[in-house]
Amino acid sequence: MANIRMTVNGRQVSGVCDDRTLLVHFIRENLGLTGTHVGCDTTQCGACVVDMDGQSVKSCSILAAQAAGSTITTIEGLAQNGDLHPVQEAFKAHHGLQCGFCTPGMVMTAVDMIRRHGGNLDEETVRAELEGNICRCTGYHNIVKAILAAAAEMGGSRQAAE
């Protein structure tokens, strides 16, 4: 058994789990943060994307023990003081979701994308960067539109998942 300590959404957390527990399961089961979804457990769908130490990662590909000591931001940690993050607002305004299953991973991927590229995003770049995220509903058009709108609104500030 592993005793895990990390910072999640600005809070120090700890828990005990089996050594082979994936980070996504630790987040969902030990911490009760169910916004991070389990879609495939094989890193192909992107529903489990979180920010770990400033980088977008698929939490189904990392053991919780490997993330010990890290700073994690999940979809629940993006909104601040009741206000949605600009990427969340853009997904809402531009209808970048349908069933919602892929949305947390898409939003977290978009936050990372904007942090890295700032306002210098174009449709081709967004589509290429979304390659590891699967949406079975939307055809990606509104997701891409939402990400471009968020990047423009954020003004290239490279605002991180805070």
Tab-separated table of C-alpha atoms in Angstrom:
chain	number	residue	atom	x	y	z
A	1	MET	CA	0.000	0.000	0.000
A	2	ALA	CA	1.151	3.512	-0.799
A	3	ASN	CA	0.600	6.577	1.355
A	4	ILE	CA	0.085	9.408	-1.145
A	5	ARG	CA	0.387	13.131	-0.420
A	6	MET	CA	-0.135	15.801	-3.055
A	7	THR	CA	-1.765	19.148	-3.629
A	8	VAL	CA	-5.039	18.936	-5.545
A	9	ASN	CA	-6.898	22.081	-6.563
A	10	GLY	CA	-4.916	24.087	-4.022
A	11	ARG	CA	-5.532	21.731	-1.094
A	12	GLN	CA	-3.038	19.403	0.560
A	13	VAL	CA	-4.514	15.913	0.369
A	14	SER	CA	-3.400	12.459	1.353
A	15	GLY	CA	-4.669	8.942	1.093
A	16	VAL	CA	-3.688	5.315	1.166
A	17	CYS	CA	-4.079	3.207	-1.952
A	18	ASP	CA	-2.774	0.085	-3.601
A	19	ASP	CA	0.618	0.594	-5.249
A	20	ARG	CA	-0.908	0.006	-8.692
A	21	THR	CA	-3.753	2.527	-8.320
A	22	LEU	CA	-3.930	4.888	-11.262
A	23	LEU	CA	-4.011	8.623	-10.572
A	24	VAL	CA	-7.474	8.897	-12.174
A	25	HIS	CA	-8.862	6.338	-9.715
A	26	PHE	CA	-7.137	8.007	-6.748
A	27	ILE	CA	-8.679	11.353	-7.752
A	28	ARG	CA	-12.145	9.888	-8.228
A	29	GLU	CA	-12.314	7.263	-5.488
A	30	ASN	CA	-10.044	8.534	-2.732
A	31	LEU	CA	-10.690	12.246	-3.173
A	32	GLY	CA	-14.273	12.099	-4.470
A	33	LEU	CA	-13.511	14.408	-7.409
A	34	THR	CA	-15.533	12.766	-10.156
A	35	GLY	CA	-15.169	15.444	-12.835
A	36	THR	CA	-12.101	13.642	-14.167
A	37	HIS	CA	-13.597	10.839	-16.224
A	38	VAL	CA	-12.439	7.297	-16.932
A	39	GLY	CA	-13.031	6.587	-20.583
A	40	CYS	CA	-10.594	3.981	-21.809
A	41	ASP	CA	-7.755	3.362	-19.294
A	42	THR	CA	-5.433	3.188	-22.312
A	43	THR	CA	-4.574	6.900	-22.860
A	44	GLN	CA	-6.515	7.088	-26.116
A	45	CYS	CA	-9.615	9.134	-25.265
A	46	GLY	CA	-8.369	12.064	-23.139
A	47	ALA	CA	-11.370	12.105	-20.779
A	48	CYS	CA	-8.984	11.840	-17.814
A	49	VAL	CA	-6.722	14.828	-18.571
A	50	VAL	CA	-5.545	16.814	-15.541
A	51	ASP	CA	-2.784	19.361	-15.003
A	52	MET	CA	0.166	17.908	-13.102
A	53	ASP	CA	2.983	20.256	-12.157
A	54	GLY	CA	2.143	22.591	-15.025
A	55	GLN	CA	1.704	19.958	-17.715
A	56	SER	CA	-1.346	18.325	-19.205
A	57	VAL	CA	-1.302	14.582	-18.470
A	58	LYS	CA	-3.648	11.673	-18.964
A	59	SER	CA	-4.252	10.524	-15.417
A	60	CYS	CA	-5.050	6.970	-16.535
A	61	SER	CA	-1.411	6.569	-17.581
A	62	ILE	CA	0.173	7.561	-14.263
A	63	LEU	CA	0.217	5.709	-10.980
A	64	ALA	CA	-0.970	7.709	-7.993
A	65	ALA	CA	2.357	6.889	-6.320
A	66	GLN	CA	4.183	8.541	-9.245
A	67	ALA	CA	2.183	11.720	-8.638
A	68	ALA	CA	3.050	11.880	-4.927
A	69	GLY	CA	4.322	15.339	-4.070
A	70	SER	CA	2.872	16.841	-7.248
A	71	THR	CA	0.485	19.712	-7.691
A	72	ILE	CA	-2.627	18.580	-9.556
A	73	THR	CA	-5.452	20.661	-10.985
A	74	THR	CA	-8.631	18.882	-12.027
A	75	ILE	CA	-11.652	20.294	-13.824
A	76	GLU	CA	-13.140	21.092	-10.393
A	77	GLY	CA	-10.184	23.364	-9.650
A	78	LEU	CA	-10.532	25.673	-12.648
A	79	ALA	CA	-13.451	27.828	-11.500
A	80	GLN	CA	-12.492	30.481	-8.972
A	81	ASN	CA	-14.878	32.067	-6.460
A	82	GLY	CA	-17.882	30.759	-8.374
A	83	ASP	CA	-16.682	32.150	-11.704
A	84	LEU	CA	-15.981	29.714	-14.509
A	85	HIS	CA	-12.507	29.707	-16.051
A	86	PRO	CA	-12.460	31.519	-19.437
A	87	VAL	CA	-12.141	28.166	-21.238
A	88	GLN	CA	-15.179	26.810	-19.400
A	89	GLU	CA	-17.100	29.985	-20.283
A	90	ALA	CA	-16.104	29.630	-23.939
A	91	PHE	CA	-17.237	25.989	-24.057
A	92	LYS	CA	-20.573	27.105	-22.614
A	93	ALA	CA	-20.966	30.117	-24.935
A	94	HIS	CA	-19.937	28.267	-28.102
A	95	HIS	CA	-21.747	24.990	-27.353
A	96	GLY	CA	-18.491	23.036	-27.181
A	97	LEU	CA	-20.191	20.048	-25.579
A	98	GLN	CA	-23.110	17.718	-26.023
A	99	CYS	CA	-23.224	14.690	-23.765
A	100	GLY	CA	-20.424	16.156	-21.622
A	101	PHE	CA	-18.402	13.003	-21.121
A	102	CYS	CA	-15.300	14.269	-22.931
A	103	THR	CA	-15.726	17.875	-21.784
A	104	PRO	CA	-13.503	17.843	-18.655
A	105	GLY	CA	-10.590	16.392	-20.623
A	106	MET	CA	-11.189	18.735	-23.554
A	107	VAL	CA	-11.289	21.770	-21.245
A	108	MET	CA	-8.129	20.730	-19.393
A	109	THR	CA	-6.357	20.088	-22.709
A	110	ALA	CA	-7.504	23.482	-23.984
A	111	VAL	CA	-6.221	25.261	-20.853
A	112	ASP	CA	-2.813	23.649	-21.373
A	113	MET	CA	-2.862	24.442	-25.097
A	114	ILE	CA	-3.617	28.113	-24.464
A	115	ARG	CA	-0.984	28.260	-21.728
A	116	ARG	CA	1.634	26.990	-24.181
A	117	HIS	CA	0.545	28.844	-27.335
A	118	GLY	CA	-1.216	31.900	-25.933
A	119	GLY	CA	-3.285	33.781	-28.481
A	120	ASN	CA	-1.186	32.328	-31.314
A	121	LEU	CA	-3.622	29.505	-31.964
A	122	ASP	CA	-5.238	28.701	-35.266
A	123	GLU	CA	-7.727	26.022	-36.225
A	124	GLU	CA	-5.060	23.691	-37.610
A	125	THR	CA	-3.025	23.836	-34.392
A	126	VAL	CA	-6.068	23.297	-32.185
A	127	ARG	CA	-7.210	20.295	-34.216
A	128	ALA	CA	-3.712	18.785	-34.149
A	129	GLU	CA	-3.410	19.301	-30.387
A	130	LEU	CA	-6.812	17.678	-29.787
A	131	GLU	CA	-5.693	14.502	-31.537
A	132	GLY	CA	-5.440	12.630	-28.216
A	133	ASN	CA	-8.969	13.577	-27.130
A	134	ILE	CA	-12.005	11.761	-28.482
A	135	CYS	CA	-15.491	13.232	-28.718
A	136	ARG	CA	-18.149	10.934	-30.098
A	137	CYS	CA	-20.860	13.611	-30.324
A	138	THR	CA	-19.827	16.994	-31.696
A	139	GLY	CA	-17.558	16.544	-34.679
A	140	TYR	CA	-15.171	18.986	-32.911
A	141	HIS	CA	-16.320	22.125	-34.773
A	142	ASN	CA	-17.733	23.874	-31.700
A	143	ILE	CA	-14.937	22.605	-29.476
A	144	VAL	CA	-12.368	24.186	-31.787
A	145	LYS	CA	-14.455	27.368	-31.943
A	146	ALA	CA	-14.617	27.517	-28.145
A	147	ILE	CA	-10.862	27.045	-27.727
A	148	LEU	CA	-10.075	29.749	-30.287
A	149	ALA	CA	-12.529	32.106	-28.573
A	150	ALA	CA	-10.998	31.423	-25.153
A	151	ALA	CA	-7.485	31.985	-26.505
A	152	ALA	CA	-8.573	35.298	-28.028
A	153	GLU	CA	-10.332	36.382	-24.831
A	154	MET	CA	-7.389	35.431	-22.657
A	155	GLY	CA	-5.316	37.647	-24.944
A	156	GLY	CA	-2.358	35.366	-25.151
A	157	SER	CA	-1.791	35.774	-21.409
A	158	ARG	CA	-0.843	32.108	-21.160
A	159	GLN	CA	-3.110	31.923	-18.090
A	160	ALA	CA	-2.432	28.612	-16.392
A	161	ALA	CA	-4.860	26.342	-14.650
A	162	GLU	CA	-4.914	28.217	-11.381
